[in-house]
mmCIF file of C-alpha atoms and ligand atoms in Angstrom:
data_model
loop_
_atom_site.group_PDB
_atom_site.id
_atom_site.type_symbol
_atom_site.label_atom_id
_atom_site.label_comp_id
_atom_site.label_asym_id
_atom_site.label_seq_id
_atom_site.Cartn_x
_atom_site.Cartn_y
_atom_site.Cartn_z
ATOM 1 C CA MET A 1 -0.826 6.345 -29.528
ATOM 2 C CA SER A 2 2.647 5.551 -28.827
ATOM 3 C CA THR A 3 3.095 1.727 -28.506
ATOM 4 C CA THR A 4 6.280 1.918 -29.772
ATOM 5 C CA SER A 5 9.641 1.781 -27.587
ATOM 6 C CA ALA A 6 10.282 4.962 -25.928
ATOM 7 C CA ALA A 7 13.825 3.668 -25.060
ATOM 8 C CA SER A 8 16.464 4.479 -27.225
ATOM 9 C CA ARG A 9 19.884 2.797 -27.391
ATOM 10 C CA ASP A 10 22.456 5.344 -25.976
ATOM 11 C CA ALA A 11 25.978 4.600 -27.118
ATOM 12 C CA ASP A 12 27.849 6.086 -24.484
ATOM 13 C CA ALA A 13 25.853 4.181 -21.619
ATOM 14 C CA GLY A 14 25.901 0.955 -23.745
ATOM 15 C CA GLY A 15 22.270 0.016 -22.751
ATOM 16 C CA VAL A 16 18.709 1.168 -23.157
ATOM 17 C CA VAL A 17 18.213 4.655 -22.022
ATOM 18 C CA ALA A 18 14.836 5.965 -21.647
ATOM 19 C CA SER A 19 13.494 9.606 -20.958
ATOM 20 C CA VAL A 20 10.876 8.843 -17.912
ATOM 21 C CA ALA A 21 8.710 11.236 -15.915
ATOM 22 C CA VAL A 22 8.172 10.269 -12.056
ATOM 23 C CA LEU A 23 4.948 12.138 -10.992
ATOM 24 C CA GLY A 24 4.749 11.926 -7.362
ATOM 25 C CA LEU A 25 7.583 11.610 -5.066
ATOM 26 C CA GLY A 26 6.481 10.193 -1.956
ATOM 27 C CA ALA A 27 8.270 7.070 -0.164
ATOM 28 C CA MET A 28 7.289 4.953 -3.161
ATOM 29 C CA GLY A 29 7.608 7.388 -6.057
ATOM 30 C CA THR A 30 11.017 8.579 -4.576
ATOM 31 C CA ALA A 31 12.160 4.985 -4.633
ATOM 32 C CA LEU A 32 11.003 4.384 -8.156
ATOM 33 C CA ALA A 33 12.843 7.562 -9.451
ATOM 34 C CA ASP A 34 16.044 6.201 -7.673
ATOM 35 C CA ALA A 35 15.737 3.084 -9.192
ATOM 36 C CA LEU A 36 15.354 4.666 -12.577
ATOM 37 C CA LEU A 37 18.525 7.097 -12.203
ATOM 38 C CA ALA A 38 20.347 3.798 -10.857
ATOM 39 C CA ARG A 39 19.865 2.334 -14.313
ATOM 40 C CA GLY A 40 20.850 5.462 -16.178
ATOM 41 C CA HIS A 41 17.844 6.622 -17.573
ATOM 42 C CA ARG A 42 16.749 10.345 -18.027
ATOM 43 C CA VAL A 43 14.388 11.064 -15.204
ATOM 44 C CA THR A 44 12.425 14.107 -14.849
ATOM 45 C CA VAL A 45 10.247 14.410 -11.403
ATOM 46 C CA TRP A 46 7.504 16.474 -10.336
ATOM 47 C CA ASN A 47 5.826 16.591 -7.024
ATOM 48 C CA ARG A 48 3.133 18.612 -5.445
ATOM 49 C CA THR A 49 5.520 19.877 -2.634
ATOM 50 C CA PRO A 50 8.191 20.654 -4.728
ATOM 51 C CA ALA A 51 11.247 20.278 -1.874
ATOM 52 C CA LYS A 52 10.562 16.549 -1.700
ATOM 53 C CA ALA A 53 12.748 16.483 -5.324
ATOM 54 C CA ALA A 54 16.082 17.553 -3.343
ATOM 55 C CA GLY A 55 17.563 14.475 -3.167
ATOM 56 C CA LEU A 56 16.715 12.969 -6.660
ATOM 57 C CA VAL A 57 17.905 16.029 -8.297
ATOM 58 C CA GLU A 58 21.433 15.265 -6.048
ATOM 59 C CA HIS A 59 21.158 12.089 -7.906
ATOM 60 C CA GLY A 60 20.849 13.339 -11.255
ATOM 61 C CA ALA A 61 17.214 14.057 -11.837
ATOM 62 C CA ARG A 62 15.730 16.998 -13.543
ATOM 63 C CA GLN A 63 12.922 18.894 -11.750
ATOM 64 C CA ALA A 64 10.045 20.063 -13.734
ATOM 65 C CA GLU A 65 8.025 23.040 -12.742
ATOM 66 C CA SER A 66 4.651 21.687 -13.992
ATOM 67 C CA VAL A 67 3.139 18.569 -14.595
ATOM 68 C CA ALA A 68 2.856 19.188 -18.148
ATOM 69 C CA ALA A 69 6.558 20.276 -18.216
ATOM 70 C CA ALA A 70 7.480 16.884 -16.895
ATOM 71 C CA VAL A 71 5.037 14.840 -19.457
ATOM 72 C CA ALA A 72 6.422 16.829 -22.447
ATOM 73 C CA ALA A 73 9.910 15.823 -21.419
ATOM 74 C CA ALA A 74 9.205 12.024 -21.586
ATOM 75 C CA ASP A 75 8.005 9.330 -23.560
ATOM 76 C CA LEU A 76 7.235 7.324 -20.555
ATOM 77 C CA VAL A 77 5.047 8.797 -17.592
ATOM 78 C CA ILE A 78 5.275 7.109 -14.290
ATOM 79 C CA VAL A 79 2.408 8.270 -11.889
ATOM 80 C CA CYS A 80 2.570 7.287 -8.175
ATOM 81 C CA VAL A 81 0.566 9.501 -5.825
ATOM 82 C CA LEU A 82 -1.855 8.645 -2.887
ATOM 83 C CA ASP A 83 -5.056 7.992 -4.721
ATOM 84 C CA TYR A 84 -6.980 8.058 -8.148
ATOM 85 C CA ALA A 85 -8.455 11.502 -6.969
ATOM 86 C CA GLY A 86 -4.833 12.702 -7.335
ATOM 87 C CA VAL A 87 -4.258 10.693 -10.720
ATOM 88 C CA THR A 88 -7.153 12.157 -12.142
ATOM 89 C CA ASP A 89 -6.139 15.915 -11.139
ATOM 90 C CA LEU A 90 -2.356 15.299 -12.662
ATOM 91 C CA LEU A 91 -3.392 13.535 -15.731
ATOM 92 C CA GLU A 92 -6.618 15.009 -16.620
ATOM 93 C CA ARG A 93 -6.528 18.550 -15.276
ATOM 94 C CA GLN A 94 -2.747 19.352 -15.227
ATOM 95 C CA ALA A 95 -1.050 17.284 -17.856
ATOM 96 C CA GLY A 96 -4.064 17.436 -20.476
ATOM 97 C CA ASP A 97 -2.860 17.433 -23.841
ATOM 98 C CA ALA A 98 0.760 16.826 -23.210
ATOM 99 C CA LEU A 99 -0.005 13.282 -22.816
ATOM 100 C CA LYS A 100 -0.960 12.604 -26.311
ATOM 101 C CA GLY A 101 1.567 9.883 -27.688
ATOM 102 C CA ARG A 102 3.068 9.063 -24.188
ATOM 103 C CA VAL A 103 2.665 5.964 -22.149
ATOM 104 C CA VAL A 104 1.206 6.197 -18.889
ATOM 105 C CA VAL A 105 2.047 3.688 -15.999
ATOM 106 C CA ASN A 106 0.026 4.279 -13.050
ATOM 107 C CA LEU A 107 1.367 2.835 -9.829
ATOM 108 C CA THR A 108 -1.139 4.484 -7.657
ATOM 109 C CA ASN A 109 -3.526 1.999 -5.678
ATOM 110 C CA GLY A 110 -6.803 1.903 -6.467
ATOM 111 C CA ALA A 111 -9.892 -0.716 -7.254
ATOM 112 C CA PRO A 112 -10.228 -2.538 -10.593
ATOM 113 C CA GLU A 113 -13.084 -0.176 -11.788
ATOM 114 C CA ASP A 114 -10.836 2.834 -11.024
ATOM 115 C CA ALA A 115 -8.120 1.350 -13.340
ATOM 116 C CA ARG A 116 -10.694 0.430 -16.052
ATOM 117 C CA ALA A 117 -11.985 4.182 -16.036
ATOM 118 C CA MET A 118 -8.521 5.476 -16.012
ATOM 119 C CA ALA A 119 -7.598 3.846 -18.948
ATOM 120 C CA GLU A 120 -10.434 5.440 -20.836
ATOM 121 C CA ARG A 121 -9.661 8.569 -19.854
ATOM 122 C CA VAL A 122 -5.985 8.469 -20.568
ATOM 123 C CA ALA A 123 -6.883 6.679 -24.295
ATOM 124 C CA ALA A 124 -9.111 9.614 -24.692
ATOM 125 C CA LEU A 125 -6.099 12.050 -23.963
ATOM 126 C CA GLY A 126 -4.149 10.096 -26.658
ATOM 127 C CA ALA A 127 -2.070 7.845 -24.474
ATOM 128 C CA ASP A 128 -1.443 4.328 -23.856
ATOM 129 C CA TYR A 129 -2.127 3.040 -20.472
ATOM 130 C CA LEU A 130 -0.785 0.491 -17.987
ATOM 131 C CA ASP A 131 -1.902 -0.060 -14.736
ATOM 132 C CA GLY A 132 0.084 -1.289 -11.964
ATOM 133 C CA GLY A 133 0.189 -2.868 -8.620
ATOM 134 C CA ILE A 134 3.546 -2.970 -6.530
ATOM 135 C CA MET A 135 4.440 -6.228 -4.322
ATOM 136 C CA ALA A 136 7.007 -4.488 -2.359
ATOM 137 C CA VAL A 137 7.871 -1.691 -0.009
ATOM 138 C CA PRO A 138 9.844 1.237 -1.067
ATOM 139 C CA ALA A 139 13.330 -0.305 0.361
ATOM 140 C CA MET A 140 12.845 -3.208 -1.771
ATOM 141 C CA ILE A 141 12.277 -1.366 -4.958
ATOM 142 C CA GLY A 142 15.090 -2.438 -7.635
ATOM 143 C CA GLY A 143 15.643 -5.464 -5.549
ATOM 144 C CA PRO A 144 15.537 -8.825 -6.565
ATOM 145 C CA GLU A 145 12.309 -9.466 -4.183
ATOM 146 C CA ALA A 146 10.373 -6.434 -5.727
ATOM 147 C CA VAL A 147 7.805 -7.913 -8.178
ATOM 148 C CA LEU A 148 5.098 -5.462 -10.050
ATOM 149 C CA LEU A 149 1.832 -6.294 -11.475
ATOM 150 C CA TYR A 150 1.032 -4.423 -14.772
ATOM 151 C CA SER A 151 -2.382 -4.636 -16.563
ATOM 152 C CA GLY A 152 -3.767 -3.009 -19.863
ATOM 153 C CA SER A 153 -1.918 -1.978 -22.865
ATOM 154 C CA SER A 154 0.383 -5.126 -23.715
ATOM 155 C CA ALA A 155 2.026 -3.408 -26.502
ATOM 156 C CA ALA A 156 2.990 -0.587 -23.934
ATOM 157 C CA PHE A 157 4.445 -3.520 -21.577
ATOM 158 C CA THR A 158 6.312 -5.398 -23.896
ATOM 159 C CA ALA A 159 7.911 -2.260 -25.320
ATOM 160 C CA HIS A 160 8.688 -0.683 -22.086
ATOM 161 C CA GLN A 161 9.682 -3.746 -19.859
ATOM 162 C CA PRO A 162 13.426 -3.171 -20.218
ATOM 163 C CA VAL A 163 12.892 0.324 -18.227
ATOM 164 C CA LEU A 164 10.221 -1.118 -15.920
ATOM 165 C CA ASP A 165 12.678 -3.897 -15.084
ATOM 166 C CA ALA A 166 14.524 -1.132 -13.030
ATOM 167 C CA PHE A 167 11.670 -1.229 -10.237
ATOM 168 C CA GLY A 168 11.579 -5.205 -10.087
ATOM 169 C CA ARG A 169 10.336 -8.172 -11.780
ATOM 170 C CA GLY A 170 7.406 -6.811 -13.987
ATOM 171 C CA VAL A 171 4.606 -9.439 -14.649
ATOM 172 C CA PHE A 172 1.443 -8.877 -17.136
ATOM 173 C CA VAL A 173 -1.391 -10.372 -16.085
ATOM 174 C CA GLY A 174 -3.777 -9.078 -18.681
ATOM 175 C CA GLY A 175 -5.220 -6.698 -21.179
ATOM 176 C CA ASP A 176 -8.130 -5.152 -18.771
ATOM 177 C CA ALA A 177 -6.775 -2.444 -16.872
ATOM 178 C CA GLY A 178 -8.200 -3.500 -13.916
ATOM 179 C CA LEU A 179 -6.456 -7.014 -13.560
ATOM 180 C CA ALA A 180 -3.427 -5.460 -11.718
ATOM 181 C CA PRO A 181 -5.091 -4.144 -8.778
ATOM 182 C CA LEU A 182 -7.272 -7.298 -8.687
ATOM 183 C CA ASN A 183 -4.452 -9.466 -8.334
ATOM 184 C CA ASP A 184 -2.628 -7.004 -6.055
ATOM 185 C CA LEU A 185 -5.774 -7.179 -3.672
ATOM 186 C CA SER A 186 -5.940 -10.943 -3.763
ATOM 187 C CA LEU A 187 -2.273 -11.113 -2.925
ATOM 188 C CA LEU A 188 -2.814 -8.990 0.001
ATOM 189 C CA ALA A 189 -5.829 -11.005 1.210
ATOM 190 C CA GLY A 190 -3.741 -14.052 0.970
ATOM 191 C CA MET A 191 -1.141 -12.491 2.639
ATOM 192 C CA TYR A 192 -3.483 -11.142 5.699
ATOM 193 C CA GLY A 193 -4.679 -14.752 6.242
ATOM 194 C CA MET A 194 -1.151 -15.850 6.653
ATOM 195 C CA PHE A 195 -0.419 -13.015 9.066
ATOM 196 C CA GLY A 196 -3.621 -13.489 11.117
ATOM 197 C CA GLY A 197 -2.564 -17.703 11.363
ATOM 198 C CA PHE A 198 0.533 -16.476 12.433
ATOM 199 C CA MET A 199 -1.097 -14.039 15.122
ATOM 200 C CA HIS A 200 -3.011 -16.832 16.792
ATOM 201 C CA ALA A 201 -0.215 -19.194 16.887
ATOM 202 C CA ALA A 202 2.164 -17.021 18.107
ATOM 203 C CA ALA A 203 -0.388 -16.056 21.096
ATOM 204 C CA LEU A 204 -1.238 -19.779 21.642
ATOM 205 C CA VAL A 205 2.597 -20.352 22.233
ATOM 206 C CA ARG A 206 3.405 -17.375 24.153
ATOM 207 C CA SER A 207 0.007 -18.232 26.342
ATOM 208 C CA ALA A 208 2.142 -21.183 27.357
ATOM 209 C CA GLY A 209 5.238 -19.281 28.242
ATOM 210 C CA ARG A 210 6.957 -20.650 25.004
ATOM 211 C CA PRO A 211 9.500 -18.495 22.956
ATOM 212 C CA VAL A 212 7.707 -17.293 19.845
ATOM 213 C CA GLU A 213 10.827 -16.820 17.721
ATOM 214 C CA GLU A 214 11.944 -20.345 18.101
ATOM 215 C CA PHE A 215 8.700 -21.693 17.467
ATOM 216 C CA THR A 216 8.314 -19.677 14.371
ATOM 217 C CA THR A 217 11.347 -20.379 12.730
ATOM 218 C CA THR A 218 11.962 -24.067 13.636
ATOM 219 C CA LEU A 219 8.398 -24.972 13.340
ATOM 220 C CA LEU A 220 6.147 -22.689 11.742
ATOM 221 C CA VAL A 221 7.693 -21.535 8.621
ATOM 222 C CA PRO A 222 8.721 -25.024 7.555
ATOM 223 C CA TRP A 223 4.699 -25.993 8.036
ATOM 224 C CA LEU A 224 3.738 -23.304 6.312
ATOM 225 C CA HIS A 225 6.268 -23.739 3.527
ATOM 226 C CA ALA A 226 5.009 -27.707 3.223
ATOM 227 C CA MET A 227 1.073 -26.643 3.400
ATOM 228 C CA SER A 228 1.639 -24.015 0.880
ATOM 229 C CA ALA A 229 2.586 -26.899 -1.764
ATOM 230 C CA SER A 230 -0.937 -27.859 -1.574
ATOM 231 C CA LEU A 231 -2.455 -24.573 -2.769
ATOM 232 C CA PRO A 232 -2.021 -25.353 -6.186
ATOM 233 C CA GLN A 233 -4.129 -28.414 -5.943
ATOM 234 C CA MET A 234 -6.661 -26.648 -3.975
ATOM 235 C CA ALA A 235 -7.034 -24.074 -6.756
ATOM 236 C CA ALA A 236 -7.462 -26.674 -9.609
ATOM 237 C CA GLN A 237 -10.394 -27.949 -7.476
ATOM 238 C CA ILE A 238 -11.478 -24.513 -7.159
ATOM 239 C CA ASP A 239 -11.307 -24.097 -11.075
ATOM 240 C CA SER A 240 -13.160 -27.320 -11.819
ATOM 241 C CA GLY A 241 -15.567 -27.511 -9.181
ATOM 242 C CA ASP A 242 -14.865 -30.904 -8.099
ATOM 243 C CA TYR A 243 -13.859 -30.869 -4.204
ATOM 244 C CA SER A 244 -13.651 -34.691 -4.005
ATOM 245 C CA ALA A 245 -11.845 -35.605 -0.818
ATOM 246 C CA THR A 246 -8.012 -36.702 -1.790
ATOM 247 C CA GLY A 247 -7.205 -37.555 1.908
ATOM 248 C CA SER A 248 -8.461 -34.735 5.009
ATOM 249 C CA ASN A 249 -12.026 -34.672 4.387
ATOM 250 C CA LEU A 250 -13.738 -31.577 5.986
ATOM 251 C CA ALA A 251 -16.137 -33.600 8.361
ATOM 252 C CA MET A 252 -12.759 -34.701 9.885
ATOM 253 C CA GLN A 253 -11.323 -31.295 10.378
ATOM 254 C CA VAL A 254 -14.276 -29.761 12.181
ATOM 255 C CA ALA A 255 -15.338 -32.846 14.154
ATOM 256 C CA ASN A 256 -14.372 -30.912 17.093
ATOM 257 C CA ASP A 257 -12.933 -27.382 17.812
ATOM 258 C CA SER A 258 -9.870 -27.952 19.339
ATOM 259 C CA ILE A 259 -8.243 -25.069 18.261
ATOM 260 C CA GLY A 260 -11.351 -22.973 19.533
ATOM 261 C CA ASP A 261 -11.125 -24.891 22.939
ATOM 262 C CA VAL A 262 -7.520 -24.943 23.821
ATOM 263 C CA SER A 263 -7.295 -21.058 22.746
ATOM 264 C CA ARG A 264 -10.185 -20.048 25.024
ATOM 265 C CA ALA A 265 -8.651 -22.426 27.803
ATOM 266 C CA GLN A 266 -5.361 -20.515 27.696
ATOM 267 C CA GLY A 267 -6.748 -17.069 27.742
ATOM 268 C CA VAL A 268 -6.307 -16.600 23.857
ATOM 269 C CA SER A 269 -8.956 -15.336 21.873
ATOM 270 C CA ALA A 270 -10.148 -17.325 18.843
ATOM 271 C CA GLU A 271 -11.576 -14.722 16.890
ATOM 272 C CA LEU A 272 -9.003 -14.600 14.005
ATOM 273 C CA PHE A 273 -9.602 -18.510 13.528
ATOM 274 C CA ALA A 274 -13.531 -18.370 14.454
ATOM 275 C CA PRO A 275 -14.594 -17.061 11.220
ATOM 276 C CA MET A 276 -13.004 -20.008 9.282
ATOM 277 C CA TYR A 277 -14.175 -22.917 11.504
ATOM 278 C CA ALA A 278 -17.534 -21.591 11.103
ATOM 279 C CA LEU A 279 -17.615 -21.582 7.214
ATOM 280 C CA MET A 280 -15.954 -24.986 7.697
ATOM 281 C CA LYS A 281 -18.916 -26.395 9.794
ATOM 282 C CA ARG A 282 -21.393 -24.559 7.272
ATOM 283 C CA ARG A 283 -19.825 -26.261 4.649
ATOM 284 C CA VAL A 284 -20.492 -29.591 6.486
ATOM 285 C CA ALA A 285 -23.722 -28.804 7.143
ATOM 286 C CA ASP A 286 -24.859 -28.164 3.714
ATOM 287 C CA GLY A 287 -23.739 -31.657 2.915
ATOM 288 C CA HIS A 288 -20.183 -31.680 1.569
ATOM 289 C CA GLY A 289 -18.371 -33.119 4.781
ATOM 290 C CA ASP A 290 -17.021 -35.789 2.740
ATOM 291 C CA GLU A 291 -15.214 -33.363 0.405
ATOM 292 C CA ASP A 292 -12.022 -31.250 0.520
ATOM 293 C CA MET A 293 -11.787 -27.978 2.051
ATOM 294 C CA ALA A 294 -11.381 -26.062 -0.774
ATOM 295 C CA GLY A 295 -15.018 -26.353 -1.611
ATOM 296 C CA VAL A 296 -15.471 -23.646 1.342
ATOM 297 C CA VAL A 297 -15.007 -21.100 -1.428
ATOM 298 C CA GLU A 298 -18.449 -21.807 -2.624
ATOM 299 C CA LEU A 299 -19.605 -19.932 0.843
ATOM 300 C CA LEU A 300 -17.763 -16.829 -0.591
ATOM 301 C CA HIS A 301 -18.499 -16.729 -4.041
ATOM 302 C CA LYS A 302 -21.254 -18.098 -6.291
ATOM 303 C CA ARG A 303 -19.919 -19.012 -9.341
HETATM 304 N N1 NAP B 401 4.806 2.798 0.531
HETATM 305 C C1 NAP B 401 4.494 1.469 0.254
HETATM 306 O O1 NAP B 401 4.640 0.358 0.929
HETATM 307 C C2 NAP B 401 3.417 1.024 -0.907
HETATM 308 C C3 NAP B 401 3.490 -0.239 -1.457
HETATM 309 C C4 NAP B 401 2.741 -0.415 -2.356
HETATM 310 C C5 NAP B 401 1.682 0.544 -2.872
HETATM 311 N N2 NAP B 401 2.188 1.928 -2.830
HETATM 312 C C6 NAP B 401 1.133 2.792 -3.253
HETATM 313 O O2 NAP B 401 2.152 3.841 -3.463
HETATM 314 C C7 NAP B 401 1.337 5.015 -3.667
HETATM 315 C C8 NAP B 401 2.186 6.093 -2.997
HETATM 316 O O3 NAP B 401 2.415 5.712 -2.201
HETATM 317 P P1 NAP B 401 3.589 6.597 -0.783
HETATM 318 O O4 NAP B 401 3.884 5.562 0.218
HETATM 319 O O5 NAP B 401 4.596 6.992 -1.969
HETATM 320 O O6 NAP B 401 2.765 7.563 -0.040
HETATM 321 P P2 NAP B 401 3.355 8.866 0.355
HETATM 322 O O7 NAP B 401 4.844 8.634 0.804
HETATM 323 O O8 NAP B 401 2.157 9.101 1.412
HETATM 324 O O9 NAP B 401 3.196 9.917 -0.453
HETATM 325 C C9 NAP B 401 1.820 10.385 -1.361
HETATM 326 C C10 NAP B 401 2.318 10.957 -2.769
HETATM 327 O O10 NAP B 401 1.032 11.424 -2.999
HETATM 328 C C11 NAP B 401 1.271 12.942 -3.489
HETATM 329 N N3 NAP B 401 -0.176 13.288 -3.473
HETATM 330 C C12 NAP B 401 -1.157 13.064 -2.731
HETATM 331 N N4 NAP B 401 -2.252 13.628 -2.692
HETATM 332 C C13 NAP B 401 -2.079 14.132 -4.104
HETATM 333 C C14 NAP B 401 -2.786 15.173 -4.653
HETATM 334 N N5 NAP B 401 -4.196 15.359 -4.758
HETATM 335 N N6 NAP B 401 -2.250 15.807 -5.948
HETATM 336 C C15 NAP B 401 -0.946 15.703 -5.832
HETATM 337 N N7 NAP B 401 0.135 14.659 -5.350
HETATM 338 C C16 NAP B 401 -0.821 14.071 -4.449
HETATM 339 C C17 NAP B 401 2.177 13.546 -2.063
HETATM 340 O O11 NAP B 401 2.511 14.678 -2.608
HETATM 341 P P3 NAP B 401 3.084 15.824 -1.370
HETATM 342 O O12 NAP B 401 4.299 15.390 -1.046
HETATM 343 O O13 NAP B 401 2.843 16.744 -2.092
HETATM 344 O O14 NAP B 401 2.089 15.786 -0.231
HETATM 345 C C18 NAP B 401 3.097 12.257 -2.206
HETATM 346 O O15 NAP B 401 4.075 12.798 -3.369
HETATM 347 C C19 NAP B 401 -0.141 4.747 -2.910
HETATM 348 O O16 NAP B 401 -1.173 4.699 -3.839
HETATM 349 C C20 NAP B 401 0.257 3.462 -2.256
HETATM 350 O O17 NAP B 401 -0.717 2.703 -1.810
HETATM 351 C C21 NAP B 401 2.623 2.152 -1.545
#
């Protein structure tokens, strides 16, 4: 297996120049290939629908006629297609032996068990494997806000990080290949919780005829920012299992359903808040009313 750096010093470019294949040129794969080209890397691209490579070829990419040819031209192979069925087809059926000695970085979304199975299959083909989660939309790739999570071979990550940096800030989350998708999905779960809270708040404010944008910028965003500062402490409680109250016990928080009552009175559905309220009530009913809210996690997952 190749765990040494595929990147080589290019005297002319004055930086690290690597030979990289990008398989899959949808919105994301195209952004990834463009970011590599912008850093001066030698990029070979392949897509099931070949016409989608035209713009990248104009930007300096070479277009391979087959997956195996693209892989053979590179040390580092980036895969970004719709799903793992596509990845399996490309790597096992189409690339096969050409993968030997390469490093595969699979940035296709999937489940942790998909990533672990893929790591084993790629290892059986003689290549090193990194799974990845992209915490960005295509327009953010290569910009300061893009974060990419990687898991799997730490040696491959260390060797290729200078190249992967073209996409955004890379964070290695562990040797278990399933950890990048696990962290990716966990971050999205947190994000959707925040968006759900925002929708409810926006509906309440709008139901009173107030402008949502002004409320959001002047009040909601600073409030959520301040509240997010409490998350590390809640996380420490979850890790330790000690939910001793630190100021706002749970029984006080669910003493009444003001949020639900006022919502309903104003013609706003409380269906986003209702599950959270129900969980907090259950935790109190279970005898934990004198504890902090973080203990609600025990109702979602038994340690
Ligand atoms: N876009 C985002 O905001 C975003 C953000 C984070 C992660 N992702 C992940 O990135 C991956 C790609 O997303 P995208 O936005 O690029 O999707 P997309 O624009 O819909 O492109 C899908 C790509 O997958 C290819 N493909 C689909 N099935 C295939 C198969 N069986 N064999 C070979 N190629 C196949 C398509 O080829 P054709 O061109 O031939 O159809 C195309 O290149 C997904 O896993 C997605 O979840 C996307």
